[in-house]
mmCIF file of the C-alpha atoms, coordinates in Angstrom:
data_MODEL
# 
_entry.id   MODEL 
# 
loop_
_atom_site.group_PDB 
_atom_site.id 
_atom_site.type_symbol 
_atom_site.label_atom_id 
_atom_site.label_alt_id 
_atom_site.label_comp_id 
_atom_site.label_asym_id 
_atom_site.label_entity_id 
_atom_site.label_seq_id 
_atom_site.pdbx_PDB_ins_code 
_atom_site.Cartn_x 
_atom_site.Cartn_y 
_atom_site.Cartn_z 
_atom_site.occupancy 
_atom_site.B_iso_or_equiv 
_atom_site.pdbx_formal_charge 
_atom_site.auth_seq_id 
_atom_site.auth_comp_id 
_atom_site.auth_asym_id 
_atom_site.auth_atom_id 
_atom_site.pdbx_PDB_model_num 
ATOM 1   C CA . VAL A 1 1   ? -0.255  0.080  0.084  1.00 0.00 ? 1   VAL A CA 1 
ATOM 2   C CA . GLN A 1 2   ? 0.679   3.828  -0.956 1.00 0.00 ? 2   GLN A CA 1 
ATOM 3   C CA . LEU A 1 3   ? 0.675   5.897  1.372  1.00 0.00 ? 3   LEU A CA 1 
ATOM 4   C CA . GLN A 1 4   ? 0.234   9.928  1.209  1.00 0.00 ? 4   GLN A CA 1 
ATOM 5   C CA . ALA A 1 5   ? -0.374  12.344 3.542  1.00 0.00 ? 5   ALA A CA 1 
ATOM 6   C CA . SER A 1 6   ? -0.920  16.288 3.007  1.00 0.00 ? 6   SER A CA 1 
ATOM 7   C CA . GLY A 1 7   ? -2.633  19.572 5.147  1.00 0.00 ? 7   GLY A CA 1 
ATOM 8   C CA . GLY A 1 8   ? 0.790   20.560 6.858  1.00 0.00 ? 8   GLY A CA 1 
ATOM 9   C CA . GLY A 1 9   ? 0.789   23.850 7.629  1.00 0.00 ? 9   GLY A CA 1 
ATOM 10  C CA . LEU A 1 10  ? 2.349   26.660 9.700  1.00 0.00 ? 10  LEU A CA 1 
ATOM 11  C CA . VAL A 1 11  ? -0.479  27.871 12.115 1.00 0.00 ? 11  VAL A CA 1 
ATOM 12  C CA . GLN A 1 12  ? -0.677  29.861 15.178 1.00 0.00 ? 12  GLN A CA 1 
ATOM 13  C CA . ALA A 1 13  ? -0.679  28.096 18.941 1.00 0.00 ? 13  ALA A CA 1 
ATOM 14  C CA . GLY A 1 14  ? -4.321  27.540 19.235 1.00 0.00 ? 14  GLY A CA 1 
ATOM 15  C CA . GLY A 1 15  ? -4.685  27.380 15.809 1.00 0.00 ? 15  GLY A CA 1 
ATOM 16  C CA . SER A 1 16  ? -6.194  23.910 14.091 1.00 0.00 ? 16  SER A CA 1 
ATOM 17  C CA . LEU A 1 17  ? -4.900  22.303 11.729 1.00 0.00 ? 17  LEU A CA 1 
ATOM 18  C CA . ARG A 1 18  ? -6.543  18.358 10.218 1.00 0.00 ? 18  ARG A CA 1 
ATOM 19  C CA . LEU A 1 19  ? -3.716  15.875 7.993  1.00 0.00 ? 19  LEU A CA 1 
ATOM 20  C CA . SER A 1 20  ? -5.190  13.371 5.831  1.00 0.00 ? 20  SER A CA 1 
ATOM 21  C CA . CYS A 1 21  ? -3.268  10.296 4.395  1.00 0.00 ? 21  CYS A CA 1 
ATOM 22  C CA . THR A 1 22  ? -4.796  8.434  1.421  1.00 0.00 ? 22  THR A CA 1 
ATOM 23  C CA . ALA A 1 23  ? -3.850  4.800  0.868  1.00 0.00 ? 23  ALA A CA 1 
ATOM 24  C CA . SER A 1 24  ? -3.691  3.995  -2.572 1.00 0.00 ? 24  SER A CA 1 
ATOM 25  C CA . GLY A 1 25  ? -2.523  -0.225 -3.553 1.00 0.00 ? 25  GLY A CA 1 
ATOM 26  C CA . ARG A 1 26  ? -4.450  -2.802 -1.434 1.00 0.00 ? 26  ARG A CA 1 
ATOM 27  C CA . THR A 1 27  ? -7.927  -2.681 0.288  1.00 0.00 ? 27  THR A CA 1 
ATOM 28  C CA . PHE A 1 28  ? -7.805  0.217  3.298  1.00 0.00 ? 28  PHE A CA 1 
ATOM 29  C CA . ARG A 1 29  ? -10.275 -1.605 5.533  1.00 0.00 ? 29  ARG A CA 1 
ATOM 30  C CA . SER A 1 30  ? -7.980  -4.560 5.881  1.00 0.00 ? 30  SER A CA 1 
ATOM 31  C CA . TYR A 1 31  ? -5.032  -1.229 8.243  1.00 0.00 ? 31  TYR A CA 1 
ATOM 32  C CA . ASN A 1 32  ? -4.856  -0.347 10.826 1.00 0.00 ? 32  ASN A CA 1 
ATOM 33  C CA . MET A 1 33  ? -3.852  2.906  10.696 1.00 0.00 ? 33  MET A CA 1 
ATOM 34  C CA . ALA A 1 34  ? -1.301  5.427  12.992 1.00 0.00 ? 34  ALA A CA 1 
ATOM 35  C CA . TRP A 1 35  ? 0.234   8.926  13.172 1.00 0.00 ? 35  TRP A CA 1 
ATOM 36  C CA . PHE A 1 36  ? 3.432   9.504  14.176 1.00 0.00 ? 36  PHE A CA 1 
ATOM 37  C CA . ARG A 1 37  ? 5.580   12.777 14.378 1.00 0.00 ? 37  ARG A CA 1 
ATOM 38  C CA . GLN A 1 38  ? 9.185   13.513 14.802 1.00 0.00 ? 38  GLN A CA 1 
ATOM 39  C CA . ALA A 1 39  ? 11.188  16.538 16.135 1.00 0.00 ? 39  ALA A CA 1 
ATOM 40  C CA . PRO A 1 40  ? 14.195  17.841 14.953 1.00 0.00 ? 40  PRO A CA 1 
ATOM 41  C CA . GLY A 1 41  ? 16.697  16.271 17.342 1.00 0.00 ? 41  GLY A CA 1 
ATOM 42  C CA . LYS A 1 42  ? 14.432  13.351 18.854 1.00 0.00 ? 42  LYS A CA 1 
ATOM 43  C CA . GLU A 1 43  ? 13.151  10.365 18.364 1.00 0.00 ? 43  GLU A CA 1 
ATOM 44  C CA . ARG A 1 44  ? 10.030  9.617  16.584 1.00 0.00 ? 44  ARG A CA 1 
ATOM 45  C CA . GLU A 1 45  ? 6.872   9.187  18.411 1.00 0.00 ? 45  GLU A CA 1 
ATOM 46  C CA . PHE A 1 46  ? 3.475   7.966  18.488 1.00 0.00 ? 46  PHE A CA 1 
ATOM 47  C CA . VAL A 1 47  ? 0.202   9.719  18.354 1.00 0.00 ? 47  VAL A CA 1 
ATOM 48  C CA . ALA A 1 48  ? -2.861  8.523  17.569 1.00 0.00 ? 48  ALA A CA 1 
ATOM 49  C CA . VAL A 1 49  ? -3.949  5.047  16.358 1.00 0.00 ? 49  VAL A CA 1 
ATOM 50  C CA . ILE A 1 50  ? -7.280  3.960  14.550 1.00 0.00 ? 50  ILE A CA 1 
ATOM 51  C CA . ASN A 1 51  ? -7.733  0.013  14.025 1.00 0.00 ? 51  ASN A CA 1 
ATOM 52  C CA . ARG A 1 52  ? -9.954  -1.520 11.394 1.00 0.00 ? 52  ARG A CA 1 
ATOM 53  C CA . SER A 1 53  ? -12.670 -0.941 13.757 1.00 0.00 ? 53  SER A CA 1 
ATOM 54  C CA . GLY A 1 54  ? -12.858 2.038  14.237 1.00 0.00 ? 54  GLY A CA 1 
ATOM 55  C CA . GLY A 1 55  ? -11.755 2.291  18.033 1.00 0.00 ? 55  GLY A CA 1 
ATOM 56  C CA . SER A 1 56  ? -8.612  4.404  18.533 1.00 0.00 ? 56  SER A CA 1 
ATOM 57  C CA . ALA A 1 57  ? -6.339  5.218  20.810 1.00 0.00 ? 57  ALA A CA 1 
ATOM 58  C CA . TYR A 1 58  ? -4.158  8.783  21.994 1.00 0.00 ? 58  TYR A CA 1 
ATOM 59  C CA . ALA A 1 59  ? -0.564  9.926  22.559 1.00 0.00 ? 59  ALA A CA 1 
ATOM 60  C CA . GLU A 1 60  ? -1.307  11.260 26.318 1.00 0.00 ? 60  GLU A CA 1 
ATOM 61  C CA . SER A 1 61  ? 0.057   14.901 25.195 1.00 0.00 ? 61  SER A CA 1 
ATOM 62  C CA . VAL A 1 62  ? -2.810  15.015 21.971 1.00 0.00 ? 62  VAL A CA 1 
ATOM 63  C CA . LYS A 1 63  ? -5.762  13.354 24.101 1.00 0.00 ? 63  LYS A CA 1 
ATOM 64  C CA . GLY A 1 64  ? -8.897  16.121 24.487 1.00 0.00 ? 64  GLY A CA 1 
ATOM 65  C CA . ARG A 1 65  ? -6.734  18.096 21.009 1.00 0.00 ? 65  ARG A CA 1 
ATOM 66  C CA . PHE A 1 66  ? -6.516  15.747 18.301 1.00 0.00 ? 66  PHE A CA 1 
ATOM 67  C CA . THR A 1 67  ? -8.893  13.514 17.267 1.00 0.00 ? 67  THR A CA 1 
ATOM 68  C CA . ILE A 1 68  ? -8.382  10.656 14.003 1.00 0.00 ? 68  ILE A CA 1 
ATOM 69  C CA . SER A 1 69  ? -10.720 8.953  12.665 1.00 0.00 ? 69  SER A CA 1 
ATOM 70  C CA . ARG A 1 70  ? -11.038 6.871  9.325  1.00 0.00 ? 70  ARG A CA 1 
ATOM 71  C CA . GLY A 1 71  ? -13.078 6.854  5.629  1.00 0.00 ? 71  GLY A CA 1 
ATOM 72  C CA . ASN A 1 72  ? -13.182 3.338  4.268  1.00 0.00 ? 72  ASN A CA 1 
ATOM 73  C CA . ALA A 1 73  ? -14.748 5.140  1.144  1.00 0.00 ? 73  ALA A CA 1 
ATOM 74  C CA . ALA A 1 74  ? -12.121 7.216  0.285  1.00 0.00 ? 74  ALA A CA 1 
ATOM 75  C CA . ASN A 1 75  ? -9.196  5.127  1.406  1.00 0.00 ? 75  ASN A CA 1 
ATOM 76  C CA . THR A 1 76  ? -8.624  8.076  4.209  1.00 0.00 ? 76  THR A CA 1 
ATOM 77  C CA . VAL A 1 77  ? -7.326  8.258  7.406  1.00 0.00 ? 77  VAL A CA 1 
ATOM 78  C CA . SER A 1 78  ? -7.295  11.992 9.641  1.00 0.00 ? 78  SER A CA 1 
ATOM 79  C CA . LEU A 1 79  ? -5.955  13.684 12.050 1.00 0.00 ? 79  LEU A CA 1 
ATOM 80  C CA . GLN A 1 80  ? -7.782  16.861 13.509 1.00 0.00 ? 80  GLN A CA 1 
ATOM 81  C CA . MET A 1 81  ? -5.813  18.628 15.858 1.00 0.00 ? 81  MET A CA 1 
ATOM 82  C CA . ASN A 1 82  ? -7.009  21.553 17.682 1.00 0.00 ? 82  ASN A CA 1 
ATOM 83  C CA . SER A 1 83  ? -5.065  23.586 19.970 1.00 0.00 ? 83  SER A CA 1 
ATOM 84  C CA . LEU A 1 84  ? -2.164  23.062 19.184 1.00 0.00 ? 84  LEU A CA 1 
ATOM 85  C CA . LYS A 1 85  ? 0.800   23.759 20.662 1.00 0.00 ? 85  LYS A CA 1 
ATOM 86  C CA . PRO A 1 86  ? 4.544   24.727 20.057 1.00 0.00 ? 86  PRO A CA 1 
ATOM 87  C CA . GLU A 1 87  ? 5.680   21.719 20.877 1.00 0.00 ? 87  GLU A CA 1 
ATOM 88  C CA . ASP A 1 88  ? 3.338   19.941 18.685 1.00 0.00 ? 88  ASP A CA 1 
ATOM 89  C CA . THR A 1 89  ? 5.971   21.246 15.758 1.00 0.00 ? 89  THR A CA 1 
ATOM 90  C CA . ALA A 1 90  ? 7.328   17.931 13.880 1.00 0.00 ? 90  ALA A CA 1 
ATOM 91  C CA . VAL A 1 91  ? 6.845   16.447 10.494 1.00 0.00 ? 91  VAL A CA 1 
ATOM 92  C CA . TYR A 1 92  ? 3.781   13.902 10.985 1.00 0.00 ? 92  TYR A CA 1 
ATOM 93  C CA . TYR A 1 93  ? 3.799   10.372 9.074  1.00 0.00 ? 93  TYR A CA 1 
ATOM 94  C CA . CYS A 1 94  ? 1.085   8.636  8.658  1.00 0.00 ? 94  CYS A CA 1 
ATOM 95  C CA . ALA A 1 95  ? 1.336   5.093  9.085  1.00 0.00 ? 95  ALA A CA 1 
ATOM 96  C CA . ALA A 1 96  ? -0.220  0.868  8.024  1.00 0.00 ? 96  ALA A CA 1 
ATOM 97  C CA . ASP A 1 97  ? -0.333  -2.300 9.171  1.00 0.00 ? 97  ASP A CA 1 
ATOM 98  C CA . GLU A 1 98  ? -2.432  -5.583 8.854  1.00 0.00 ? 98  GLU A CA 1 
ATOM 99  C CA . THR A 1 99  ? -2.135  -6.388 11.939 1.00 0.00 ? 99  THR A CA 1 
ATOM 100 C CA . GLN A 1 100 ? -0.419  -3.737 14.256 1.00 0.00 ? 100 GLN A CA 1 
ATOM 101 C CA . TRP A 1 101 ? -1.355  -1.015 15.892 1.00 0.00 ? 101 TRP A CA 1 
ATOM 102 C CA . SER A 1 102 ? 0.342   -0.415 19.257 1.00 0.00 ? 102 SER A CA 1 
ATOM 103 C CA . SER A 1 103 ? 2.535   2.766  19.485 1.00 0.00 ? 103 SER A CA 1 
ATOM 104 C CA . THR A 1 104 ? 5.908   1.058  18.830 1.00 0.00 ? 104 THR A CA 1 
ATOM 105 C CA . ALA A 1 105 ? 6.881   2.413  15.055 1.00 0.00 ? 105 ALA A CA 1 
ATOM 106 C CA . ARG A 1 106 ? 9.134   -0.205 13.626 1.00 0.00 ? 106 ARG A CA 1 
ATOM 107 C CA . GLY A 1 107 ? 5.723   -2.287 13.913 1.00 0.00 ? 107 GLY A CA 1 
ATOM 108 C CA . TYR A 1 108 ? 4.503   -0.564 11.295 1.00 0.00 ? 108 TYR A CA 1 
ATOM 109 C CA . THR A 1 109 ? 5.398   -1.777 7.317  1.00 0.00 ? 109 THR A CA 1 
ATOM 110 C CA . TYR A 1 110 ? 3.657   1.198  5.108  1.00 0.00 ? 110 TYR A CA 1 
ATOM 111 C CA . TRP A 1 111 ? 4.544   4.579  5.524  1.00 0.00 ? 111 TRP A CA 1 
ATOM 112 C CA . GLY A 1 112 ? 3.725   7.597  3.983  1.00 0.00 ? 112 GLY A CA 1 
ATOM 113 C CA . GLN A 1 113 ? 6.813   10.221 3.009  1.00 0.00 ? 113 GLN A CA 1 
ATOM 114 C CA . GLY A 1 114 ? 5.279   12.591 6.215  1.00 0.00 ? 114 GLY A CA 1 
ATOM 115 C CA . THR A 1 115 ? 4.113   16.657 6.274  1.00 0.00 ? 115 THR A CA 1 
ATOM 116 C CA . GLN A 1 116 ? 5.089   19.558 8.272  1.00 0.00 ? 116 GLN A CA 1 
ATOM 117 C CA . VAL A 1 117 ? 2.755   20.938 11.243 1.00 0.00 ? 117 VAL A CA 1 
ATOM 118 C CA . THR A 1 118 ? 4.752   23.726 12.136 1.00 0.00 ? 118 THR A CA 1 
ATOM 119 C CA . VAL A 1 119 ? 2.841   25.876 15.345 1.00 0.00 ? 119 VAL A CA 1 
ATOM 120 C CA . SER A 1 120 ? 4.687   29.506 16.152 1.00 0.00 ? 120 SER A CA 1 
ATOM 121 C CA . SER A 1 121 ? 4.015   31.238 19.557 1.00 0.00 ? 121 SER A CA 1 
# 
C-alpha cells in the first residue's frame, strides 16, 4: 500500500489543522492506521492510531486535542488537531499495518512521506 500525507502548514498556537493520509493499493479496510511525528533531534513518537474496527488510542500529550478518524470509502485517515501548541511542531507521518496497532513505530510496515506542521508561539 502507498500512503500520501497532506495538510501540514504553519499555524499560530491555539489554532487548528487537519492532516489527511490517502492510501492506494491494497484494501484499505484491512489496515490499522496510525500517525507518528518527529521533531528535529528527537525520535519518532506515537500520536494516534485507529484500528480496522474504528477503535482509537492517543498519546497522552495530544489526548483531548487531536482526533483520528477514517473514511474507508475514500481510503483516507485524518487527524484533526485543535488547540495546537509549539511543542506539536514536527513532521507528521502516517503509517499502516495489517496486524500492528500499537504505539511502536517499528511495528508498522508502510509509511507515508511526512508532512510538516509548524506551530508558532
